[in-house]
Short mmCIF file of C-alpha atoms in Angstrom, two decimals:
data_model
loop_
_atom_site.label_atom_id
_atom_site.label_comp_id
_atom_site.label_asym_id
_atom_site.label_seq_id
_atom_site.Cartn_x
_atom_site.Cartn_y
_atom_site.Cartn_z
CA UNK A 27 28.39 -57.32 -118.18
CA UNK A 28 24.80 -57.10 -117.79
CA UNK A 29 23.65 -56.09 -114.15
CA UNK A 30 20.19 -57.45 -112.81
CA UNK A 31 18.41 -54.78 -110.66
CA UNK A 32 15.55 -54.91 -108.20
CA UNK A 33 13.03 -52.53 -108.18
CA UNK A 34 10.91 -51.01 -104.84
CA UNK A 35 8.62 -54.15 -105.20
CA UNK A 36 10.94 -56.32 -105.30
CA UNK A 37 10.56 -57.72 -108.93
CA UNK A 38 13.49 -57.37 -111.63
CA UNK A 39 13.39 -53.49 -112.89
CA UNK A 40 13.67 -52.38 -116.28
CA UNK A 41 16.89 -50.16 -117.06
CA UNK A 42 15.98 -46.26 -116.93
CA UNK A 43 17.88 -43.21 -118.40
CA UNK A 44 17.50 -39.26 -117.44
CA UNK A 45 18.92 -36.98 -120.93
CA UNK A 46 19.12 -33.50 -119.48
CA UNK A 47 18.56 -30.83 -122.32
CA UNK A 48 22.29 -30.07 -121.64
CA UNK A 49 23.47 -33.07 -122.85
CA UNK A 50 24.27 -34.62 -119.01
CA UNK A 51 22.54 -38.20 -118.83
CA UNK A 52 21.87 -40.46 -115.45
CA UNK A 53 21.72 -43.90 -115.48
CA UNK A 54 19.32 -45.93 -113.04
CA UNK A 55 16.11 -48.38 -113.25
CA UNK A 56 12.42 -47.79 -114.01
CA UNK A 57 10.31 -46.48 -110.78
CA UNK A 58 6.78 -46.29 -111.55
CA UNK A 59 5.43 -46.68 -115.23
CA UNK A 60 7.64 -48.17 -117.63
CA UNK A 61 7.92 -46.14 -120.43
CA UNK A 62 8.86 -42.40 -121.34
CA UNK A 63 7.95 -39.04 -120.15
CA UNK A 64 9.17 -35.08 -120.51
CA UNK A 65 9.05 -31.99 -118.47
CA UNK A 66 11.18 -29.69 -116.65
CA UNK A 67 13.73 -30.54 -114.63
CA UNK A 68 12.99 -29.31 -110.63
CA UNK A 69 14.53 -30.28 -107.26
CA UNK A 70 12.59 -30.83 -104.29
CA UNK A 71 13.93 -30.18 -100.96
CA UNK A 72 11.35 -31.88 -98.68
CA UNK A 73 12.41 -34.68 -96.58
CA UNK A 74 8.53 -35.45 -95.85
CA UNK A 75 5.11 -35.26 -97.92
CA UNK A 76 6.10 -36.65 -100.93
CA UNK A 77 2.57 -37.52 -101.48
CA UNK A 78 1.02 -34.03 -101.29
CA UNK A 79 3.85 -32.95 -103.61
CA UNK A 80 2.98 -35.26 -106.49
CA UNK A 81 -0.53 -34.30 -106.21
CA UNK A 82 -0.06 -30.52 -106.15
CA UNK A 83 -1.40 -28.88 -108.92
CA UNK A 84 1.54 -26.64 -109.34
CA UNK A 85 3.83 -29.08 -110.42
CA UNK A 86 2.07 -30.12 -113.79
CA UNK A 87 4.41 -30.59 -116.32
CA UNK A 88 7.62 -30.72 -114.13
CA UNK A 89 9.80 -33.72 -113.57
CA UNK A 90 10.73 -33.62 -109.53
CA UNK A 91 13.84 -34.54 -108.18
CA UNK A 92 13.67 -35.87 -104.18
CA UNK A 93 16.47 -34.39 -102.77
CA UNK A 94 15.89 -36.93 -99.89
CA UNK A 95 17.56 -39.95 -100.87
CA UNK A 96 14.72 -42.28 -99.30
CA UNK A 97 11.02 -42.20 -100.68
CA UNK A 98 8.50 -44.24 -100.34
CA UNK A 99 8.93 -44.87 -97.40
CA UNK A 100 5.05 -44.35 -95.62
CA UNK A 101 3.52 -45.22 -98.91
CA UNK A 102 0.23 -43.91 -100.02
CA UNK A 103 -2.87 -43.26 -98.41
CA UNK A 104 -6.17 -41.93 -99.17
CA UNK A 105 -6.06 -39.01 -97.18
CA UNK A 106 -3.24 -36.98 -97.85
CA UNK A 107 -3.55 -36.34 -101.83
CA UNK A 108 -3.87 -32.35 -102.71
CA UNK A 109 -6.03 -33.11 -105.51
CA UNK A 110 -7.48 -36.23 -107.35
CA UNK A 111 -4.40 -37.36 -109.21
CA UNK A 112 -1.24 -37.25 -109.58
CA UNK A 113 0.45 -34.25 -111.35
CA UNK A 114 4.09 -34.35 -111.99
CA UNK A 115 5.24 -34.92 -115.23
CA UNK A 116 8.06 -37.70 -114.05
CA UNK A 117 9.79 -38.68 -110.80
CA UNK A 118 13.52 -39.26 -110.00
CA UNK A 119 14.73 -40.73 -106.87
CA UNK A 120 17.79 -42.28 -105.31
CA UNK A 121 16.66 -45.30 -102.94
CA UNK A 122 12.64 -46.02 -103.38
CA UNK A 123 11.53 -47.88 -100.20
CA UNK A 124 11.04 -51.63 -100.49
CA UNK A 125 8.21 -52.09 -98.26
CA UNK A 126 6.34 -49.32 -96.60
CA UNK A 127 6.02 -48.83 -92.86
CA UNK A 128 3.10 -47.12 -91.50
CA UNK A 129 -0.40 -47.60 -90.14
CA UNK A 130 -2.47 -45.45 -92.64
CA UNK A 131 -0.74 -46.79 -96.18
CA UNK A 132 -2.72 -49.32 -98.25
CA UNK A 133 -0.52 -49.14 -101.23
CA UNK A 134 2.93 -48.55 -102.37
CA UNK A 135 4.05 -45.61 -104.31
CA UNK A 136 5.69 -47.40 -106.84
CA UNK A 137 2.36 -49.09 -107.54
CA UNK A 138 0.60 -45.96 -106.98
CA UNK A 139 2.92 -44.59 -109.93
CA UNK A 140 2.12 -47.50 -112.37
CA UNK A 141 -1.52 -46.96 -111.83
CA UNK A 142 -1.68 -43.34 -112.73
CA UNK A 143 0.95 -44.24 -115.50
CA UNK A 144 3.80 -41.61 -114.04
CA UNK A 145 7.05 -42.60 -115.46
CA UNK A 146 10.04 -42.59 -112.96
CA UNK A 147 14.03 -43.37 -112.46
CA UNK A 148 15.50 -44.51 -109.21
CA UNK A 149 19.06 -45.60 -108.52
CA UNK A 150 20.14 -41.72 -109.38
CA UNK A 151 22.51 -39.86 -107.77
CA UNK A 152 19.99 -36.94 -106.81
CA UNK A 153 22.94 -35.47 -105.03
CA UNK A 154 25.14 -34.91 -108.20
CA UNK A 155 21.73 -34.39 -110.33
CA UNK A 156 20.29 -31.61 -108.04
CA UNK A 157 23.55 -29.85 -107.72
CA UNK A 158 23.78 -29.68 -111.32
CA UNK A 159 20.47 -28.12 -111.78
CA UNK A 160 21.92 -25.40 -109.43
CA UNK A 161 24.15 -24.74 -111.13
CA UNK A 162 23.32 -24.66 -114.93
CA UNK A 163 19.29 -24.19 -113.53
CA UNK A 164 16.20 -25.85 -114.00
CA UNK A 165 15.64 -27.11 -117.82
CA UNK A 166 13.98 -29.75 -119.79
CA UNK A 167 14.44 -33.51 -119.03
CA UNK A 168 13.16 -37.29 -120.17
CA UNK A 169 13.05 -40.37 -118.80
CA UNK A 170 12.92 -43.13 -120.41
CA UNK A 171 12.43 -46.99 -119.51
CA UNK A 172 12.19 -50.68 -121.00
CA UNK A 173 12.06 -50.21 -124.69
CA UNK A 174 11.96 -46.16 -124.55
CA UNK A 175 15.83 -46.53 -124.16
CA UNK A 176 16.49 -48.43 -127.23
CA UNK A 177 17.15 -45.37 -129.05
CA UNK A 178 20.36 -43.94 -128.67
CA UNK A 179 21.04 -40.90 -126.13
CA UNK A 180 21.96 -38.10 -129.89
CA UNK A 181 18.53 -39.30 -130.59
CA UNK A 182 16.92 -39.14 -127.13
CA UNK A 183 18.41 -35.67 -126.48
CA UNK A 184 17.03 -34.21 -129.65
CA UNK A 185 13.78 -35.05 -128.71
CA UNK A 186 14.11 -33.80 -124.95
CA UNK A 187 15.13 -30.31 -126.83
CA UNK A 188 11.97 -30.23 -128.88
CA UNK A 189 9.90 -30.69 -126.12
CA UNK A 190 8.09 -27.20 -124.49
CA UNK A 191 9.51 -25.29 -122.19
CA UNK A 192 7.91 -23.99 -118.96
CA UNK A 193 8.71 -20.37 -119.73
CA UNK A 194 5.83 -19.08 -121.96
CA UNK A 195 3.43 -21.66 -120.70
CA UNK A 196 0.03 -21.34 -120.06
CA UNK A 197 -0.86 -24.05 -118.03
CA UNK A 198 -3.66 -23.29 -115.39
CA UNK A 199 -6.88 -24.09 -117.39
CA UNK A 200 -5.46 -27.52 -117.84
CA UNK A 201 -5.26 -28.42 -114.40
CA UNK A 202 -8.34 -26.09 -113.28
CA UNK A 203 -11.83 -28.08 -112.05
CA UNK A 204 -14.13 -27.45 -114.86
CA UNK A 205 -17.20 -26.91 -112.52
CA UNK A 206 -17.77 -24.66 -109.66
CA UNK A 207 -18.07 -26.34 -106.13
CA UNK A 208 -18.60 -25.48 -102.60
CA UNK A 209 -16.32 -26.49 -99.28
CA UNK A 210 -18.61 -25.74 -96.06
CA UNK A 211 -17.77 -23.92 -93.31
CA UNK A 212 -16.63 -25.79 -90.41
CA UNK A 213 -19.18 -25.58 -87.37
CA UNK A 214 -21.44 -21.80 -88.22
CA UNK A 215 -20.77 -20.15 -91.45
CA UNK A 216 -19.14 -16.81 -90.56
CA UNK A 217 -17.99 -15.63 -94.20
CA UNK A 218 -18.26 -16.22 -97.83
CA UNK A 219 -15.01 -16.66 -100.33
CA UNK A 220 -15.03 -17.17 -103.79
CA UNK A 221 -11.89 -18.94 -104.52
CA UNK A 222 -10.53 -18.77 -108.18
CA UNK A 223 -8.74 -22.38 -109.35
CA UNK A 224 -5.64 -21.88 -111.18
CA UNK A 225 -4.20 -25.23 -109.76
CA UNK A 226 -5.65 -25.26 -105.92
CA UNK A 227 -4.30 -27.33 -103.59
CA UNK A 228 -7.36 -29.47 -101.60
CA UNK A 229 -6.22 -28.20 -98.17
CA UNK A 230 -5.86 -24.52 -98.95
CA UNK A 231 -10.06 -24.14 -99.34
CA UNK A 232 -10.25 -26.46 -96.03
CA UNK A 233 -8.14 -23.95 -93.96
CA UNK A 234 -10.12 -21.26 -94.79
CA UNK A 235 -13.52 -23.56 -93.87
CA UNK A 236 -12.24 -24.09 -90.24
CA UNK A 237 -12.28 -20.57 -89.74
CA UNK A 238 -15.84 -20.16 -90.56
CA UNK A 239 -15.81 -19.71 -94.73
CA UNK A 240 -18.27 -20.93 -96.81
CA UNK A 241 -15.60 -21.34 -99.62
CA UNK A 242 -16.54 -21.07 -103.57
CA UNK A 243 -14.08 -22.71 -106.18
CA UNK A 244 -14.56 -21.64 -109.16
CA UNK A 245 -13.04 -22.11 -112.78
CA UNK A 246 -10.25 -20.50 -113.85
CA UNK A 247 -12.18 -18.73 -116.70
CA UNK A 248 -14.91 -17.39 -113.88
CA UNK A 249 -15.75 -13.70 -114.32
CA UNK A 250 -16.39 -10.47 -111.98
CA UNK A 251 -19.93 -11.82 -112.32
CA UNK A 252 -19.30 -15.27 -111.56
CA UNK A 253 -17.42 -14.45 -108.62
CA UNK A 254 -19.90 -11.71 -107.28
CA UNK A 255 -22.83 -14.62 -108.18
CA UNK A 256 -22.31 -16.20 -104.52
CA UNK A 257 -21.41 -12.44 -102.49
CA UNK A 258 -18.14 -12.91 -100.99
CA UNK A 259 -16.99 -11.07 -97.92
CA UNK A 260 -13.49 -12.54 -99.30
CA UNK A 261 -12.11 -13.01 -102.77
CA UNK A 262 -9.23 -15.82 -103.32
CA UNK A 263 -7.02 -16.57 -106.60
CA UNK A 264 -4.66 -20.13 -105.53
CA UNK A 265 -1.88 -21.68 -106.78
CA UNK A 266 -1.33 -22.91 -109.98
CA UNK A 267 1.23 -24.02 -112.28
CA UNK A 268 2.94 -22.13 -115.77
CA UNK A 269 4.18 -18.88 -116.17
CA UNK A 270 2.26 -15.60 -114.57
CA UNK A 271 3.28 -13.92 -118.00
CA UNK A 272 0.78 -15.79 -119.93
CA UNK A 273 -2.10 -15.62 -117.28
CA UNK A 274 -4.07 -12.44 -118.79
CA UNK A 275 -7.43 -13.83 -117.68
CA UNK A 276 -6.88 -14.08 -114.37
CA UNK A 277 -4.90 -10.35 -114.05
CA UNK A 278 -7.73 -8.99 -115.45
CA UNK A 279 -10.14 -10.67 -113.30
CA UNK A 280 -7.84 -9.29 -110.39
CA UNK A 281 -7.97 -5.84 -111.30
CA UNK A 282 -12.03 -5.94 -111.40
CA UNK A 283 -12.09 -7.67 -107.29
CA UNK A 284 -9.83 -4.71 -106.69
CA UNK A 285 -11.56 -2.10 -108.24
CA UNK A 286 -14.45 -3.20 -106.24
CA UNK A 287 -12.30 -2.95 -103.00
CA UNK A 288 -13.25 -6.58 -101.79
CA UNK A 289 -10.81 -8.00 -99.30
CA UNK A 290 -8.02 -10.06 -101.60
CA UNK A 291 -5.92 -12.84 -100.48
CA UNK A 292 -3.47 -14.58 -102.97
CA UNK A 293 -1.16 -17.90 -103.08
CA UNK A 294 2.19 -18.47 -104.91
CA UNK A 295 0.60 -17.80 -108.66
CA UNK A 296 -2.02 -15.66 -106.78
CA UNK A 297 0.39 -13.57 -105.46
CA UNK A 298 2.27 -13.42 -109.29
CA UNK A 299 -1.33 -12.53 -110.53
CA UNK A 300 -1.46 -9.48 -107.66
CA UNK A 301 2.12 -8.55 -108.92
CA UNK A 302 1.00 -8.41 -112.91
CA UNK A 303 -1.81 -6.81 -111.76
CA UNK A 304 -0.26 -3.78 -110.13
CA UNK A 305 2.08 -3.27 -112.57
CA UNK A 306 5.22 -5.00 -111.55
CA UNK A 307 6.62 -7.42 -113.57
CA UNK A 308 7.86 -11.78 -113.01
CA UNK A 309 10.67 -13.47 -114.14
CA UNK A 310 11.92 -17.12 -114.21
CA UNK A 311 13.93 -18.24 -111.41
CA UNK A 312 17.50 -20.04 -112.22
CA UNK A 313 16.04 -22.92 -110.37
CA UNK A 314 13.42 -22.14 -108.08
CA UNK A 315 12.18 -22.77 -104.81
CA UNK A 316 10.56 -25.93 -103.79
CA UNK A 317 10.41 -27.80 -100.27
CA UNK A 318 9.16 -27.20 -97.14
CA UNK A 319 12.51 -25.72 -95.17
CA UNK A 320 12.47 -22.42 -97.02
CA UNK A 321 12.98 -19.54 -94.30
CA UNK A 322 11.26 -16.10 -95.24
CA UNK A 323 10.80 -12.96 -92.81
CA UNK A 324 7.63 -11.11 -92.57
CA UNK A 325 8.88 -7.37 -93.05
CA UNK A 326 5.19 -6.21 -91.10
CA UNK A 327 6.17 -8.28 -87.96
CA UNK A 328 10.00 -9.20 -88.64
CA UNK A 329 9.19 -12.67 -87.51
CA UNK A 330 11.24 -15.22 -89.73
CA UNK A 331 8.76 -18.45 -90.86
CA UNK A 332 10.05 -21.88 -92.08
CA UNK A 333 7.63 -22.44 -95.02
CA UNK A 334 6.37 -24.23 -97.63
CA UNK A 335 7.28 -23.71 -101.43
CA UNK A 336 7.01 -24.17 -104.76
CA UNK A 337 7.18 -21.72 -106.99
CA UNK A 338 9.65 -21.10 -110.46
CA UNK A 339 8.64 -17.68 -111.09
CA UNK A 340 9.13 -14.70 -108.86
CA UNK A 341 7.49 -10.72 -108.87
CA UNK A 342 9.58 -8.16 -109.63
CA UNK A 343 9.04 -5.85 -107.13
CA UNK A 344 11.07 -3.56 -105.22
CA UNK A 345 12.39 -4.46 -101.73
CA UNK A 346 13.54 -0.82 -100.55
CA UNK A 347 10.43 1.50 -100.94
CA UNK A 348 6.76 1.83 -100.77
CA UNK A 349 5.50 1.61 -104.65
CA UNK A 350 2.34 3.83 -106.14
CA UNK A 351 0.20 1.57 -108.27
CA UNK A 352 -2.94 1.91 -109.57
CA UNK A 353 -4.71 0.64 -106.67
CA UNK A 354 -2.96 2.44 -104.20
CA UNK A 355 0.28 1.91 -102.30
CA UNK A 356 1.96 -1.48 -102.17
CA UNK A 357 5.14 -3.14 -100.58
CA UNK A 358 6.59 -6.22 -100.35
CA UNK A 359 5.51 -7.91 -97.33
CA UNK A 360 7.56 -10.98 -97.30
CA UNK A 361 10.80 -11.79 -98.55
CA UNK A 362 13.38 -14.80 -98.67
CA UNK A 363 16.06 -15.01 -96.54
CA UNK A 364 17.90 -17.64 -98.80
CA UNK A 365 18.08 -15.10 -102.03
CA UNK A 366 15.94 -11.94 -101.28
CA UNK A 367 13.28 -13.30 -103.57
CA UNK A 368 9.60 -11.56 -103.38
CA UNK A 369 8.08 -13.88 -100.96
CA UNK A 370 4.54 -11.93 -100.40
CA UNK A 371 3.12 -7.94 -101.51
CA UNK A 372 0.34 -6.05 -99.33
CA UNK A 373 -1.86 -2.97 -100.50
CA UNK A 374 -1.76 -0.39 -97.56
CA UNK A 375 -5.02 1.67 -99.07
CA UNK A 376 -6.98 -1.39 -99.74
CA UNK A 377 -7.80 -5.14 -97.95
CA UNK A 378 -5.27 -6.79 -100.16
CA UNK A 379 -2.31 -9.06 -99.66
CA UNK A 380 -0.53 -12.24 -101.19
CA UNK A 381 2.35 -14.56 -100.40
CA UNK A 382 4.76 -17.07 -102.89
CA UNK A 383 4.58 -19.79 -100.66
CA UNK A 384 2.35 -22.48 -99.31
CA UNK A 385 0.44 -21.33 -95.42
CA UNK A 386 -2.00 -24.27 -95.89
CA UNK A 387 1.31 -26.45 -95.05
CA UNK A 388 0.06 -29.53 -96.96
CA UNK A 389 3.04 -30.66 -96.30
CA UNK A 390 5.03 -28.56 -94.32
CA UNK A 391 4.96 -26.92 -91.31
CA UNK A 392 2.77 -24.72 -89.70
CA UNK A 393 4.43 -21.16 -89.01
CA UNK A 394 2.49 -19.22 -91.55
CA UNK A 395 -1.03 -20.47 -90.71
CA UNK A 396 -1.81 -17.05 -89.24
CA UNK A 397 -1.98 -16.08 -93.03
CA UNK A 398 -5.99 -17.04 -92.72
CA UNK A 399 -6.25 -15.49 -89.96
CA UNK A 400 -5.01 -12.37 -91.44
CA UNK A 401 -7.87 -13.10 -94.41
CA UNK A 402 -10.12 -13.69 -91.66
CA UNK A 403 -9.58 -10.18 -90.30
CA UNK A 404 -9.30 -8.55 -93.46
CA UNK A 405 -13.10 -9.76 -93.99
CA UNK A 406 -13.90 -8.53 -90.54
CA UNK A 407 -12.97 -5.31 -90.64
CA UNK A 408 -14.40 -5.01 -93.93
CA UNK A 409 -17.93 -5.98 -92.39
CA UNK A 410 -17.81 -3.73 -89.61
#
């Protein structure tokens, strides 16, 4: 029996199918471009800010699972985007809106999807999908729609296997602006921050600017004399998406800011690039973190922070004692309270911290937005 199915817009849908690299295979109808797509396989647990999720940076190359089971729901706006496009690989969710309710949309995201050509699956049971993923872990995936499923799933799931895999990838100079630019300081300039690109997020630079910093984003391939070009008080590496294991360029650009002693603040791969960079080693998560309901303690305070995440990789660091590196002494600052994961690492000899997660809370909440403030003062004291 052949089933007709509506899609978020209303019109007939084309039949979709998920191939896990596993073997496991979802059913459901096209969301988005029509066609096929491949990545790996992530989970999402944000009930809100879908938007600044599938612009984020970080998740180039990854198929996302909503955990929520309604999307779509506020549509898409102008405003809220984390960069100029959208970066996930694929989308998979359970019950797309059909018309979207709020005062700022002018588009839907299902036509917002077509028009950037992202290639998605609705009508899955993200419930069953996501808690198989936590199980067995995050791995590679396709979707594919209309004619892309004509093939049959042997063939489909040899070609999901032959596609890369996010462990071993390099992946920040693809996503990286090409050319340096400069966010203002909101109301008197106060500082300057040279802010290295491996995948920023367009809010992160913009928290920094209402606190007075001229901020500086520059290429991923910058050098010590690019960044030193504009004379920071404040040196930031972002975000960013592949594993920290490939990122040489960056670690050694690290080690040359803290050679220098320059007050150092890092983000999520930043604070994987601190890690490499004072000898501790990263490792692949079974599935990651990734939502904006992630609790994590900071060990300097002992206050516990709902937070923003979204990161596959985690430092290798220890969580019971002060470590000697060759910058001085360092600790793990902030930890997660779900698994004990390395959420954040401080130098106590020099101006230097990071965190894993997301303070710029684009979207999320707002409980670690003292974070600038803490770069703020960093710079500061550095002045005085």
């Amino acid at each position: 029996m052949t089933t007709s199915t509506r899609g978020a817009t209303g019109t007939t849908a084309e039949p979709a199918l998920l191939v896990l690299e596993d073997g496991r295979t979802f059913r459901g109808r096209a969301y988005g471009a029509v066609g096929e797509t491949f990545g790996e396989a992530v989970f999402s647990t944000g009930m809100t800010g879908y938007q600044e999720t599938l612009t984020d940076p970080s998740y180039h190359r990854q198929v996302v699972v909503m955990t929520a089971p309604h999307v779509g729901n506020t549509g898409v706006n102008d405003e809220d985007p984390e960069s100029a496009r959208i970066w996930v690989a694929g989308y998979v969710v359970r019950d797309p809106a059909r018309t979207p309710s709020n005062w700022r949309a002018t588009r839907t995201l299902d036509q917002e999807l077509r028009d950037q050509g992202v290639v998605g699956i609705s009508g899955v049971d993200t419930r069953a999908l996501t808690r198989h993923l936590r199980e067995r872990g995050a791995m590679r995936v396709g979707i594919f729609s209309g004619g892309a499923c004509a093939e049959g799933e042997e063939k489909l799931l040899s070609r999901v296997r032959e596609a890369p895999a996010m462990q071993g990838a390099d992946l920040a100079g693809e996503v990286a602006t090409r050319q340096a630019y400069v966010v203002p300081a909101v109301g008197e300039k106060r500082f300057t921050v040279a802010a290295v690109d491996l995948g920023i997020k367009g809010m992160t630079p913009h928290r920094m600017a209402e606190r007075g910093a001229e901020v500086h984003v520059l290429p991923a391939t910058a050098t010590a004399e690019d960044v030193y070009a504009v004379a920071p008080d404040g040196v930031f590496f972002s975000n960013g998406p592949g594993d920290p294991a490939t990122a040489e360029h960056p670690v050694a650009l690290m080690r040359e800011v803290l050679d220098r002693g320059t007050p150092l603040f890092g983000i999520c791969f930043g604070n994987q690039i601190l890690g490499r960079a004072l000898g501790f080693g990263t490792f692949k998560l079974k599935y990651g973190h990734r939502g904006i309901n992630q609790p994590v303690q900071d060990r300097t305070t002992g206050k516990v922070e709902v937070t923003a995440h979204n990161h596959g990789f985690a430092v290798d660091a220890p969580l019971d004692r002060v470590t000697e590196t060759p910058y001085g002494r360092a600790e793990v600052s902030h930890v997660c309270l779900n698994d004990d994961v390395v959420e954040g690492l401080r130098l106590l000899d020099k101006p230097v911290f990071s965190v894993q997660y997301h303070p710029e809370a684009a979207a999320g909440p707002h409980d670690a937005a003292y974070l600038f403030d803490r770069f703020v003062k960093l710079m500061e004291d550095q002045r005085a």
